[in-house]
C-alpha positions as a printed Julia matrix, in Angstrom:
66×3 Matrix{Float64}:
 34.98   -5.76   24.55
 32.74   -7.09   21.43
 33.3   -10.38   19.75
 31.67  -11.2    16.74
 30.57  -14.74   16.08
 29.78  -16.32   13.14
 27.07  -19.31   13.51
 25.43  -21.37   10.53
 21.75  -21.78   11.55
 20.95  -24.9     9.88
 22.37  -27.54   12.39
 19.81  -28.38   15.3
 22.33  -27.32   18.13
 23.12  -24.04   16.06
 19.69  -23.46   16.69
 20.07  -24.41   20.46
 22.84  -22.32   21.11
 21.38  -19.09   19.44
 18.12  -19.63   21.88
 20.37  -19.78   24.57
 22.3   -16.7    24.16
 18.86  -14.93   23.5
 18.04  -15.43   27.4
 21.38  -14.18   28.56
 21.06  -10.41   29.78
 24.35   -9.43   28.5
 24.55  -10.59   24.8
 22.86   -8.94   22.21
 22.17  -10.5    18.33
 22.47   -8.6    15.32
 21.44  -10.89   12.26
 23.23  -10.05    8.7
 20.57  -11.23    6.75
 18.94   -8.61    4.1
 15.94   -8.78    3.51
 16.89   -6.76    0.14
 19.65   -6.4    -2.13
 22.15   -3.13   -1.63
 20.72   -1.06   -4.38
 16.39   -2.11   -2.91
 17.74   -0.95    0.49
 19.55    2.3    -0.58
 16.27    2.89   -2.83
 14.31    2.35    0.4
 16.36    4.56    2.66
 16.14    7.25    0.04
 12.01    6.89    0.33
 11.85    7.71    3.76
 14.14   10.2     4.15
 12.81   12.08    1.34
 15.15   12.88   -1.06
 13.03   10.73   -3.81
  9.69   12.98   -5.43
  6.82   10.68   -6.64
  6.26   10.4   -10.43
  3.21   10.25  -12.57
  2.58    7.12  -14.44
  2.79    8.72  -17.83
  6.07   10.27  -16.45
  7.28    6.57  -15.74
  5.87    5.27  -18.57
  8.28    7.58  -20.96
 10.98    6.46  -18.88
 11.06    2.82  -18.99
 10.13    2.99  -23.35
 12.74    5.86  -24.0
């Protein structure tokens, strides 16, 4: 069975209990935080799997002024 908590990080024993549970074998952390917004991310994803093809500058440069 999973439980998902939710804990702000910007109280002092926030902070204490999260470095707790990091030295307990049986609990794993998963932070939400994104680094990037949805669209960056997908845009990212799509980079490394491939499915983008690079562009030329003059290429990008008729794009953005069109």
């Amino acid at each position: 069975m999973q439980f998902t908590i939710k804990i702000d990080q910007r109280k002092k024993e926030a902070k204490a209990l999260i470095a707790y549970l990091k030295n307990l074998p049986f609990v794993e952390l998963a932070s939400e935080k994104r680094l990037y917004n949805a669209e960056t991310e997908n845009a990212i994803q799509e980079a490394r799997t491939g499915k983008v093809h690079p562009t030329n500058l003059e290429d990008l440069r008729k794009q953005l002024y069109s």
